[in-house]
Short mmCIF file of N, CA, C and O in Angstrom, two decimals:
data_model
loop_
_atom_site.label_atom_id
_atom_site.label_comp_id
_atom_site.label_asym_id
_atom_site.label_seq_id
_atom_site.Cartn_x
_atom_site.Cartn_y
_atom_site.Cartn_z
N THR A 25 -28.66 145.21 53.09
CA THR A 25 -27.39 144.09 53.25
C THR A 25 -27.27 143.14 52.34
O THR A 25 -28.64 142.65 52.29
N ALA A 26 -26.87 142.94 51.60
CA ALA A 26 -26.87 141.77 50.26
C ALA A 26 -25.91 140.67 50.88
O ALA A 26 -24.83 141.05 51.43
N TYR A 27 -26.29 139.64 50.24
CA TYR A 27 -25.62 138.45 50.95
C TYR A 27 -25.29 137.55 50.51
O TYR A 27 -26.47 136.81 49.62
N GLU A 28 -23.63 137.31 49.83
CA GLU A 28 -24.25 135.57 48.46
C GLU A 28 -23.31 134.51 49.24
O GLU A 28 -22.83 134.34 50.59
N ILE A 29 -24.37 133.60 49.78
CA ILE A 29 -24.61 132.15 50.24
C ILE A 29 -24.62 130.98 49.11
O ILE A 29 -24.72 130.78 47.56
N TYR A 30 -23.24 130.06 49.36
CA TYR A 30 -22.94 128.97 48.58
C TYR A 30 -23.53 128.07 49.02
O TYR A 30 -23.53 127.87 50.42
N GLN A 31 -23.84 127.24 47.84
CA GLN A 31 -24.84 126.18 48.20
C GLN A 31 -23.67 125.21 47.13
O GLN A 31 -23.81 125.46 45.85
N CYS A 32 -22.73 123.47 47.85
CA CYS A 32 -21.98 123.12 47.18
C CYS A 32 -22.41 121.97 47.52
O CYS A 32 -23.11 121.17 48.34
N ASP A 33 -22.77 121.35 46.14
CA ASP A 33 -22.69 120.17 45.82
C ASP A 33 -21.45 119.13 46.16
O ASP A 33 -20.76 118.88 44.71
N TRP A 34 -20.44 118.66 47.16
CA TRP A 34 -19.34 117.93 47.27
C TRP A 34 -19.26 116.51 46.27
O TRP A 34 -17.91 116.40 46.31
N SER A 35 -19.97 115.90 45.95
CA SER A 35 -19.91 114.80 45.22
C SER A 35 -19.50 115.46 43.77
O SER A 35 -18.96 114.79 43.13
N SER A 36 -19.66 116.14 43.42
CA SER A 36 -19.28 116.69 42.00
C SER A 36 -18.75 118.19 41.95
O SER A 36 -18.62 118.77 40.89
N ASP A 37 -18.29 118.46 43.37
CA ASP A 37 -17.32 119.48 43.19
C ASP A 37 -18.46 121.09 42.38
O ASP A 37 -17.49 121.88 42.07
N VAL A 38 -19.65 121.07 42.82
CA VAL A 38 -20.28 122.33 41.36
C VAL A 38 -20.89 122.74 43.01
O VAL A 38 -21.43 122.89 43.69
N CYS A 39 -20.46 124.19 43.07
CA CYS A 39 -21.13 125.23 43.83
C CYS A 39 -22.17 126.45 42.69
O CYS A 39 -21.33 127.17 42.19
N SER A 40 -23.46 126.55 43.84
CA SER A 40 -23.62 127.82 42.99
C SER A 40 -23.86 129.30 44.17
O SER A 40 -24.01 128.83 45.38
N SER A 41 -24.04 130.71 43.54
CA SER A 41 -24.12 131.49 44.27
C SER A 41 -25.58 132.22 44.18
O SER A 41 -25.86 131.83 43.52
N ASP A 42 -26.17 132.40 45.81
CA ASP A 42 -27.45 133.11 45.35
C ASP A 42 -27.52 134.32 46.46
O ASP A 42 -26.45 133.68 47.23
N LEU A 43 -27.69 135.46 45.93
CA LEU A 43 -28.04 136.66 46.52
C LEU A 43 -29.10 137.00 46.64
O LEU A 43 -30.22 136.94 46.45
N PHE A 44 -28.91 137.07 48.46
CA PHE A 44 -29.78 137.44 49.20
C PHE A 44 -30.25 138.88 49.77
O PHE A 44 -29.13 139.42 50.28
N SER A 45 -31.00 139.86 49.78
CA SER A 45 -30.91 141.19 49.94
C SER A 45 -31.17 141.69 51.82
O SER A 45 -30.18 142.17 52.15
N SER A 46 -31.57 140.84 52.29
CA SER A 46 -31.89 140.50 53.37
C SER A 46 -32.94 139.89 54.00
O SER A 46 -33.94 139.15 53.77
N ALA A 47 -32.06 139.17 55.35
CA ALA A 47 -33.20 138.09 55.81
C ALA A 47 -34.10 138.23 56.86
O ALA A 47 -35.27 137.55 56.83
N GLY A 48 -34.08 139.64 57.34
CA GLY A 48 -35.40 140.30 57.46
C GLY A 48 -36.39 140.23 56.88
O GLY A 48 -37.20 140.10 57.56
N THR A 49 -36.75 140.04 55.50
CA THR A 49 -37.55 139.82 55.09
C THR A 49 -37.58 138.77 54.63
O THR A 49 -39.23 137.97 53.75
N LEU A 50 -36.88 137.29 54.77
CA LEU A 50 -37.54 136.21 54.46
C LEU A 50 -39.07 135.84 55.30
O LEU A 50 -38.69 136.91 56.36
N GLU A 51 -40.01 135.17 54.91
CA GLU A 51 -41.07 134.48 55.68
C GLU A 51 -41.01 133.30 56.42
O GLU A 51 -39.45 132.76 56.21
N VAL A 52 -41.29 133.40 57.47
CA VAL A 52 -40.81 131.87 58.40
C VAL A 52 -41.36 130.69 57.72
O VAL A 52 -40.30 129.70 57.95
N SER A 53 -42.11 130.99 56.49
CA SER A 53 -41.84 129.67 55.46
C SER A 53 -40.62 129.22 54.83
O SER A 53 -40.66 128.27 54.60
N SER A 54 -39.87 130.38 55.14
CA SER A 54 -38.85 130.05 54.65
C SER A 54 -37.82 129.00 55.03
O SER A 54 -36.23 128.81 55.28
N LEU A 55 -37.86 128.68 56.33
CA LEU A 55 -37.28 127.73 57.53
C LEU A 55 -37.34 126.39 56.88
O LEU A 55 -37.14 125.48 57.14
N ASN A 56 -38.58 126.18 56.56
CA ASN A 56 -38.79 125.23 55.54
C ASN A 56 -38.51 124.53 54.33
O ASN A 56 -38.82 123.62 53.28
N ASP A 57 -37.90 125.74 53.97
CA ASP A 57 -37.27 126.05 52.51
C ASP A 57 -36.06 125.37 52.37
O ASP A 57 -35.01 125.73 52.42
N PRO A 58 -36.13 124.36 51.45
CA PRO A 58 -34.09 124.01 51.11
C PRO A 58 -33.58 125.10 49.93
O PRO A 58 -32.15 124.72 50.25
N ASN A 59 -34.27 125.65 49.61
CA ASN A 59 -33.17 126.58 48.88
C ASN A 59 -33.01 128.22 49.46
O ASN A 59 -32.36 129.19 49.28
N SER A 60 -33.81 128.40 50.73
CA SER A 60 -33.82 129.48 51.48
C SER A 60 -32.25 129.36 52.12
O SER A 60 -31.48 128.29 52.99
N PRO A 61 -31.67 130.83 52.35
CA PRO A 61 -30.45 131.22 53.32
C PRO A 61 -30.22 129.81 54.43
O PRO A 61 -28.77 130.19 55.05
N LEU A 62 -31.52 129.95 55.06
CA LEU A 62 -32.03 129.59 56.26
C LEU A 62 -31.86 128.17 56.78
O LEU A 62 -32.05 127.87 57.83
N SER A 63 -31.72 127.54 55.40
CA SER A 63 -31.11 125.59 55.80
C SER A 63 -30.51 125.75 56.01
O SER A 63 -29.50 124.82 56.21
N GLN A 64 -28.92 126.94 56.14
CA GLN A 64 -27.52 126.42 56.32
C GLN A 64 -27.87 126.26 57.93
O GLN A 64 -27.83 127.37 58.01
N ARG A 65 -27.59 125.49 58.37
CA ARG A 65 -27.72 125.42 60.19
C ARG A 65 -26.48 124.68 60.49
O ARG A 65 -27.06 124.73 62.04
N VAL A 66 -25.77 124.39 60.09
CA VAL A 66 -24.52 123.77 60.49
C VAL A 66 -23.27 124.56 60.61
O VAL A 66 -23.22 124.63 58.94
N LEU A 67 -22.48 125.36 61.20
CA LEU A 67 -21.08 125.36 61.20
C LEU A 67 -20.14 124.88 62.24
O LEU A 67 -20.73 123.54 63.14
N TYR A 68 -19.38 124.42 61.30
CA TYR A 68 -18.32 123.77 61.37
C TYR A 68 -16.69 124.26 62.59
O TYR A 68 -16.56 126.01 61.91
N PHE A 69 -16.11 123.58 63.08
CA PHE A 69 -14.91 124.25 63.60
C PHE A 69 -13.53 123.76 63.44
O PHE A 69 -13.72 122.76 63.03
N ASP A 70 -12.12 124.26 63.78
CA ASP A 70 -11.42 123.54 63.85
C ASP A 70 -11.12 123.02 64.98
O ASP A 70 -11.67 123.50 65.84
N LEU A 71 -9.77 122.54 64.99
CA LEU A 71 -9.73 121.23 66.11
C LEU A 71 -9.50 122.42 67.36
O LEU A 71 -8.45 123.25 67.31
N ASP A 72 -9.91 121.72 68.81
CA ASP A 72 -9.47 122.80 69.94
C ASP A 72 -9.72 124.07 69.44
O ASP A 72 -9.31 125.08 70.36
N SER A 73 -11.15 124.57 68.76
CA SER A 73 -11.22 126.22 68.43
C SER A 73 -12.80 125.80 68.83
O SER A 73 -13.61 125.46 68.39
N SER A 74 -13.11 127.96 69.20
CA SER A 74 -14.45 128.03 69.41
C SER A 74 -14.68 129.49 68.45
O SER A 74 -15.14 129.74 67.99
N GLN A 75 -13.54 129.41 67.76
CA GLN A 75 -13.44 130.48 66.53
C GLN A 75 -14.00 130.15 65.59
O GLN A 75 -14.07 129.39 64.37
N ILE A 76 -15.01 131.17 65.58
CA ILE A 76 -15.91 130.84 64.27
C ILE A 76 -15.58 130.76 62.96
O ILE A 76 -14.46 132.57 62.52
N LYS A 77 -15.37 130.25 61.75
CA LYS A 77 -14.84 130.92 60.34
C LYS A 77 -15.17 131.73 59.58
O LYS A 77 -16.67 132.35 59.61
N ASP A 78 -14.60 132.60 58.84
CA ASP A 78 -15.18 133.76 58.12
C ASP A 78 -15.99 133.12 57.17
O ASP A 78 -17.08 134.45 57.13
N GLU A 79 -16.37 132.17 56.42
CA GLU A 79 -17.73 131.92 55.90
C GLU A 79 -18.45 131.59 56.41
O GLU A 79 -19.20 131.66 55.78
N ASP A 80 -18.33 131.30 57.87
CA ASP A 80 -20.00 130.74 58.66
C ASP A 80 -20.57 132.55 59.21
O ASP A 80 -21.38 131.94 59.80
N ARG A 81 -19.52 133.78 58.94
CA ARG A 81 -20.04 134.77 59.52
C ARG A 81 -20.88 134.86 58.62
O ARG A 81 -21.98 135.75 59.38
N GLU A 82 -21.23 134.91 57.59
CA GLU A 82 -22.55 135.24 56.72
C GLU A 82 -23.82 134.34 56.92
O GLU A 82 -24.66 134.72 57.00
N ILE A 83 -23.13 133.02 57.33
CA ILE A 83 -24.76 132.23 57.46
C ILE A 83 -25.19 132.81 58.67
O ILE A 83 -26.39 132.56 58.73
N ILE A 84 -24.27 133.34 59.94
CA ILE A 84 -24.65 133.54 61.21
C ILE A 84 -25.62 134.74 60.75
O ILE A 84 -26.84 135.09 61.76
N THR A 85 -25.18 135.33 60.17
CA THR A 85 -25.53 136.94 59.98
C THR A 85 -27.06 137.02 59.40
O THR A 85 -28.16 137.84 60.10
N VAL A 86 -27.63 135.77 58.59
CA VAL A 86 -28.39 135.82 57.98
C VAL A 86 -29.48 135.07 58.52
O VAL A 86 -30.80 135.91 59.02
N HIS A 87 -29.25 134.32 59.81
CA HIS A 87 -30.08 133.83 61.06
C HIS A 87 -30.49 135.16 61.90
O HIS A 87 -31.24 134.84 62.50
N ALA A 88 -29.22 136.01 62.53
CA ALA A 88 -29.60 136.57 63.08
C ALA A 88 -30.44 137.73 62.68
O ALA A 88 -31.26 138.80 63.57
N GLU A 89 -30.20 137.96 61.29
CA GLU A 89 -31.18 139.16 61.11
C GLU A 89 -32.84 138.74 60.98
O GLU A 89 -33.83 139.15 61.21
N PHE A 90 -32.92 137.62 60.11
CA PHE A 90 -34.39 136.95 60.52
C PHE A 90 -34.27 136.64 62.13
O PHE A 90 -35.57 137.03 62.22
N LEU A 91 -34.02 136.43 62.88
CA LEU A 91 -34.13 136.17 64.42
C LEU A 91 -34.43 137.46 65.24
O LEU A 91 -35.79 137.77 65.12
N ALA A 92 -33.64 138.89 64.34
CA ALA A 92 -34.10 139.99 64.86
C ALA A 92 -35.42 140.72 64.32
O ALA A 92 -36.02 141.06 65.35
N ALA A 93 -35.90 139.87 63.16
CA ALA A 93 -37.12 140.60 62.16
C ALA A 93 -38.38 139.59 63.17
O ALA A 93 -39.08 140.22 62.57
N HIS A 94 -37.71 138.40 63.95
CA HIS A 94 -38.97 137.58 64.22
C HIS A 94 -39.15 137.26 65.58
O HIS A 94 -38.30 135.82 65.47
N SER A 95 -39.37 137.75 66.56
CA SER A 95 -39.34 137.78 67.93
C SER A 95 -39.76 136.76 68.56
O SER A 95 -38.76 136.54 69.50
N ASP A 96 -40.29 136.65 68.03
CA ASP A 96 -40.86 135.17 68.45
C ASP A 96 -40.96 134.50 68.18
O ASP A 96 -41.18 133.27 68.80
N ILE A 97 -40.11 134.13 67.41
CA ILE A 97 -39.18 132.76 67.15
C ILE A 97 -37.72 133.06 67.63
O ILE A 97 -37.09 133.55 68.65
N THR A 98 -37.75 131.49 68.38
CA THR A 98 -36.68 131.28 69.41
C THR A 98 -35.59 129.76 68.83
O THR A 98 -35.96 128.98 68.26
N ILE A 99 -34.42 129.55 68.80
CA ILE A 99 -33.25 128.65 68.50
C ILE A 99 -32.49 128.44 69.84
O ILE A 99 -32.02 128.92 70.79
N VAL A 100 -32.10 126.58 69.57
CA VAL A 100 -31.27 126.26 70.32
C VAL A 100 -29.99 125.77 69.89
O VAL A 100 -29.66 125.40 68.56
N LEU A 101 -28.83 126.39 70.32
CA LEU A 101 -27.32 126.06 69.70
C LEU A 101 -27.06 125.25 69.70
O LEU A 101 -26.77 124.94 71.40
N GLU A 102 -26.65 124.14 69.66
CA GLU A 102 -26.17 122.60 69.54
C GLU A 102 -24.76 123.01 69.40
O GLU A 102 -23.93 122.63 68.83
N GLY A 103 -23.67 122.72 70.73
CA GLY A 103 -22.75 122.43 70.57
C GLY A 103 -22.08 121.12 70.56
O GLY A 103 -22.30 120.42 71.17
N HIS A 104 -21.20 120.98 69.58
CA HIS A 104 -20.54 119.34 69.53
C HIS A 104 -18.83 119.88 69.90
O HIS A 104 -18.42 120.56 68.95
N ALA A 105 -18.25 118.24 69.93
CA ALA A 105 -17.35 118.32 69.47
C ALA A 105 -16.71 116.89 69.06
O ALA A 105 -17.64 115.76 69.15
N ASP A 106 -15.29 116.73 68.73
CA ASP A 106 -14.80 115.33 68.08
C ASP A 106 -14.30 114.54 69.28
O ASP A 106 -15.12 115.25 70.76
N GLU A 107 -14.75 113.30 69.19
CA GLU A 107 -14.42 112.03 70.47
C GLU A 107 -12.76 112.49 71.18
O GLU A 107 -12.65 112.05 72.05
N ARG A 108 -11.63 113.37 70.45
CA ARG A 108 -10.16 113.45 71.34
C ARG A 108 -10.72 114.77 72.77
O ARG A 108 -11.31 115.07 72.06
N GLY A 109 -10.00 114.15 73.82
CA GLY A 109 -10.36 114.92 74.67
C GLY A 109 -11.11 114.32 75.56
O GLY A 109 -12.01 113.65 75.36
N SER A 110 -10.95 114.96 77.03
CA SER A 110 -11.77 113.88 77.88
C SER A 110 -12.96 114.79 77.35
O SER A 110 -13.73 115.54 76.36
N ARG A 111 -14.34 113.64 78.36
CA ARG A 111 -15.38 114.07 78.67
C ARG A 111 -16.04 115.72 78.52
O ARG A 111 -16.86 116.05 78.14
N GLU A 112 -15.17 115.94 79.84
CA GLU A 112 -15.90 117.03 80.03
C GLU A 112 -14.63 118.39 79.34
O GLU A 112 -15.52 119.61 79.17
N TYR A 113 -13.56 118.04 78.98
CA TYR A 113 -12.93 119.48 78.17
C TYR A 113 -14.20 119.28 76.54
O TYR A 113 -14.66 120.83 76.42
N ASN A 114 -14.30 118.31 76.21
CA ASN A 114 -15.43 118.23 74.91
C ASN A 114 -16.60 119.01 75.36
O ASN A 114 -17.62 119.64 74.56
N ILE A 115 -17.29 118.52 76.31
CA ILE A 115 -18.46 119.49 76.57
C ILE A 115 -18.47 121.00 76.46
O ILE A 115 -19.18 121.86 76.28
N ALA A 116 -17.44 121.25 77.54
CA ALA A 116 -16.74 122.83 77.68
C ALA A 116 -16.54 123.27 76.35
O ALA A 116 -16.76 124.60 76.04
N LEU A 117 -16.02 122.23 75.28
CA LEU A 117 -15.44 123.45 74.06
C LEU A 117 -16.91 122.94 73.13
O LEU A 117 -17.23 124.41 72.93
N GLY A 118 -17.56 122.49 73.50
CA GLY A 118 -18.97 122.79 72.71
C GLY A 118 -19.68 123.27 73.33
O GLY A 118 -20.43 124.23 72.46
N GLU A 119 -19.18 123.98 74.42
CA GLU A 119 -20.37 125.10 75.12
C GLU A 119 -19.56 126.24 74.33
O GLU A 119 -20.79 127.33 74.41
N LYS A 120 -18.31 126.87 74.22
CA LYS A 120 -17.74 127.58 74.19
C LYS A 120 -18.43 128.02 72.41
O LYS A 120 -18.63 128.66 72.22
N ARG A 121 -18.04 126.70 71.84
CA ARG A 121 -18.57 127.09 70.07
C ARG A 121 -19.97 127.71 70.43
O ARG A 121 -20.34 128.44 69.28
N ALA A 122 -21.12 127.02 70.86
CA ALA A 122 -22.29 127.60 70.74
C ALA A 122 -22.05 128.97 71.38
O ALA A 122 -23.00 129.97 70.74
N LYS A 123 -21.67 129.29 72.37
CA LYS A 123 -22.04 130.38 73.04
C LYS A 123 -21.21 131.53 72.14
O LYS A 123 -21.73 132.45 71.83
N ALA A 124 -20.09 131.46 71.25
CA ALA A 124 -19.36 132.09 70.43
C ALA A 124 -20.70 132.47 69.42
O ALA A 124 -20.34 133.58 68.61
N VAL A 125 -21.05 131.52 68.59
CA VAL A 125 -22.12 131.86 68.02
C VAL A 125 -23.41 131.97 68.10
O VAL A 125 -23.60 133.98 67.81
N LYS A 126 -23.91 132.46 69.82
CA LYS A 126 -24.73 133.18 69.99
C LYS A 126 -24.48 134.67 70.29
O LYS A 126 -24.95 135.50 70.08
N GLN A 127 -22.92 134.82 70.67
CA GLN A 127 -22.55 136.39 71.32
C GLN A 127 -22.84 137.37 69.81
O GLN A 127 -23.33 138.03 70.17
N LEU A 128 -22.37 136.39 68.81
CA LEU A 128 -22.07 137.28 67.14
C LEU A 128 -23.66 137.78 66.36
O LEU A 128 -23.95 138.93 66.19
N MET A 129 -24.72 136.58 67.52
CA MET A 129 -26.28 136.74 66.62
C MET A 129 -26.94 137.85 67.90
O MET A 129 -27.11 139.28 67.55
N THR A 130 -26.28 137.58 69.21
CA THR A 130 -26.55 138.98 69.60
C THR A 130 -26.20 140.51 69.70
O THR A 130 -27.14 141.55 69.89
N LEU A 131 -24.77 140.08 69.35
CA LEU A 131 -24.86 141.40 68.47
C LEU A 131 -25.26 141.90 67.56
O LEU A 131 -25.28 143.74 67.02
N GLN A 132 -25.84 141.31 66.98
CA GLN A 132 -26.24 141.85 65.44
C GLN A 132 -28.48 141.69 66.00
O GLN A 132 -29.01 141.60 64.81
N GLY A 133 -28.38 141.57 66.70
CA GLY A 133 -29.91 142.11 67.06
C GLY A 133 -31.19 140.88 68.03
O GLY A 133 -32.24 141.26 67.89
N VAL A 134 -30.26 140.09 68.04
CA VAL A 134 -30.91 138.53 68.37
C VAL A 134 -30.92 138.83 70.49
O VAL A 134 -30.33 139.51 70.86
N THR A 135 -31.92 138.73 70.13
CA THR A 135 -31.85 139.12 72.22
C THR A 135 -31.99 137.51 72.65
O THR A 135 -32.01 136.99 72.09
N GLU A 136 -31.66 138.19 73.88
CA GLU A 136 -31.11 136.66 74.94
C GLU A 136 -31.73 135.62 74.90
O GLU A 136 -31.58 134.41 74.98
N ASN A 137 -33.33 136.08 74.57
CA ASN A 137 -33.88 134.97 75.73
C ASN A 137 -34.80 134.44 73.92
O ASN A 137 -35.66 133.47 74.45
N GLN A 138 -34.42 134.21 73.15
CA GLN A 138 -34.74 133.92 71.58
C GLN A 138 -33.86 132.70 71.66
O GLN A 138 -33.89 131.53 70.52
N VAL A 139 -32.64 132.60 72.41
CA VAL A 139 -31.07 131.43 72.12
C VAL A 139 -30.88 130.70 73.20
O VAL A 139 -30.44 131.65 74.23
N GLN A 140 -31.07 129.44 73.10
CA GLN A 140 -30.43 128.67 74.13
C GLN A 140 -29.25 127.74 73.91
O GLN A 140 -29.45 127.45 72.71
N VAL A 141 -28.45 128.00 74.67
CA VAL A 141 -27.07 127.30 73.97
C VAL A 141 -26.88 126.06 75.18
O VAL A 141 -27.29 125.63 76.54
N ILE A 142 -26.72 124.73 74.34
CA ILE A 142 -26.69 123.29 75.24
C ILE A 142 -25.32 122.97 74.63
O ILE A 142 -24.85 123.01 73.31
N SER A 143 -24.48 122.31 75.16
CA SER A 143 -24.05 121.23 74.69
C SER A 143 -23.59 119.95 74.87
O SER A 143 -24.21 119.42 75.78
N PHE A 144 -23.45 119.38 73.68
CA PHE A 144 -23.53 117.80 73.77
C PHE A 144 -22.08 117.17 73.61
O PHE A 144 -21.44 116.26 73.91
N GLY A 145 -20.76 118.18 73.74
CA GLY A 145 -19.80 117.33 73.80
C GLY A 145 -19.18 116.52 72.24
O GLY A 145 -19.84 116.66 71.68
N GLU A 146 -18.74 115.30 72.90
CA GLU A 146 -18.95 114.07 71.72
C GLU A 146 -19.97 113.21 71.45
O GLU A 146 -19.40 112.27 71.28
N GLU A 147 -20.65 113.32 72.64
CA GLU A 147 -21.78 112.35 72.93
C GLU A 147 -22.74 112.41 71.90
O GLU A 147 -23.60 111.19 71.33
N ARG A 148 -23.36 113.82 70.52
CA ARG A 148 -24.06 112.79 69.93
C ARG A 148 -23.22 113.27 68.56
O ARG A 148 -23.21 114.55 67.41
N PRO A 149 -22.32 112.17 67.79
CA PRO A 149 -21.58 111.99 66.95
C PRO A 149 -22.40 112.41 65.99
O PRO A 149 -23.46 111.54 65.58
N VAL A 150 -22.25 113.16 64.63
CA VAL A 150 -22.71 113.19 63.17
C VAL A 150 -22.12 111.88 62.48
O VAL A 150 -22.58 111.58 61.85
N ALA A 151 -20.67 111.83 62.56
CA ALA A 151 -19.98 110.88 61.94
C ALA A 151 -19.26 109.64 62.62
O ALA A 151 -18.96 110.03 63.99
N LEU A 152 -19.50 108.31 62.81
CA LEU A 152 -19.52 107.57 64.05
C LEU A 152 -18.05 106.80 63.49
O LEU A 152 -17.34 106.15 64.38
N GLY A 153 -17.11 107.49 61.99
CA GLY A 153 -15.33 107.45 62.14
C GLY A 153 -14.63 107.78 62.98
O GLY A 153 -15.15 108.51 64.00
N HIS A 154 -13.66 107.19 63.29
CA HIS A 154 -12.61 107.53 64.11
C HIS A 154 -11.52 108.00 62.93
O HIS A 154 -9.94 107.99 63.32
N ASP A 155 -11.55 109.00 62.06
CA ASP A 155 -10.61 109.31 61.44
C ASP A 155 -10.48 110.96 60.87
O ASP A 155 -11.69 111.81 61.31
N ALA A 156 -9.82 111.82 60.49
CA ALA A 156 -10.26 113.26 60.36
C ALA A 156 -11.03 113.65 59.32
O ALA A 156 -12.05 114.83 59.88
N SER A 157 -11.88 113.04 58.64
CA SER A 157 -12.93 113.30 57.73
C SER A 157 -14.09 112.89 59.03
O SER A 157 -14.96 114.32 59.18
N ALA A 158 -14.46 112.33 59.30
CA ALA A 158 -15.15 112.25 60.73
C ALA A 158 -15.21 113.53 61.88
O ALA A 158 -16.33 113.70 61.92
N TRP A 159 -14.23 113.16 62.62
CA TRP A 159 -13.75 114.46 63.47
C TRP A 159 -14.31 115.64 63.37
O TRP A 159 -14.42 116.81 63.90
N ASN A 160 -13.89 116.26 61.20
CA ASN A 160 -13.97 117.63 60.45
C ASN A 160 -15.95 117.74 61.50
O ASN A 160 -16.06 118.72 61.39
N LEU A 161 -16.62 116.46 60.67
CA LEU A 161 -18.18 116.60 60.41
C LEU A 161 -18.95 116.94 62.04
O LEU A 161 -19.89 117.27 62.35
N ASN A 162 -17.99 115.90 63.13
CA ASN A 162 -18.20 116.51 64.41
C ASN A 162 -18.10 117.49 65.54
O ASN A 162 -18.69 117.92 66.41
N ARG A 163 -17.25 118.28 64.86
CA ARG A 163 -16.62 119.14 65.45
C ARG A 163 -17.59 121.15 64.66
O ARG A 163 -17.32 121.00 63.71
N ARG A 164 -18.96 120.86 65.39
CA ARG A 164 -19.75 122.20 64.84
C ARG A 164 -21.05 122.38 65.94
O ARG A 164 -20.95 121.91 67.21
N VAL A 165 -21.10 123.40 65.28
CA VAL A 165 -22.71 123.84 65.74
C VAL A 165 -23.87 123.70 65.30
O VAL A 165 -23.91 124.40 63.90
N GLU A 166 -24.81 123.00 66.10
CA GLU A 166 -26.17 123.14 64.93
C GLU A 166 -27.39 124.41 65.54
O GLU A 166 -27.43 124.28 66.54
N ILE A 167 -27.91 125.01 64.63
CA ILE A 167 -28.76 125.52 64.68
C ILE A 167 -30.30 125.19 64.58
O ILE A 167 -30.48 124.46 63.31
N LEU A 168 -31.08 124.63 65.79
CA LEU A 168 -32.14 124.14 65.79
C LEU A 168 -33.10 125.34 66.29
O LEU A 168 -33.21 126.00 67.26
N TYR A 169 -33.93 125.72 65.11
CA TYR A 169 -35.38 126.46 65.39
C TYR A 169 -36.51 125.72 66.67
O TYR A 169 -37.00 124.62 66.10
N THR A 170 -36.73 126.32 67.27
CA THR A 170 -37.73 126.37 67.96
C THR A 170 -39.27 127.20 67.64
O THR A 170 -38.92 128.49 67.64
N GLY A 171 -40.42 126.77 68.26
CA GLY A 171 -40.82 128.04 68.55
C GLY A 171 -41.87 129.00 67.11
O GLY A 171 -42.12 129.88 67.76
N TYR A 172 -42.16 128.05 66.50
CA TYR A 172 -42.65 128.73 65.41
C TYR A 172 -43.57 127.52 64.72
O TYR A 172 -43.77 126.55 65.41
#
């Protein structure tokens, strides 16, 4: 399978694409390579949604193929939400987002014991503003590699 991964510099609106034939052929050292498709580890979500965006499905597939080929490596999927909504709602929403990513990965060969899901809800914002741009950045799942 071939994957076209886009890397964008949003300050200059320049995007480039790279074609990767299979993430399963990537070495563990690829995890520390900023040019690797595995360097894309944040997935963003719409308001009140745990639906995975089409553009993020390719990123998830690359990670899933890598993990399926390296069964000794584990990840933590951290679910996050923006500050709107109750604390309880946001914890549940962050968990739903992380579980949606996990489900897609396990359908692609990743074992259950390779993936841990945790939700921080609104407790760990990456952007501290109180506007749409901050909220967009805070509605996310982060893929954190462990065990390598």
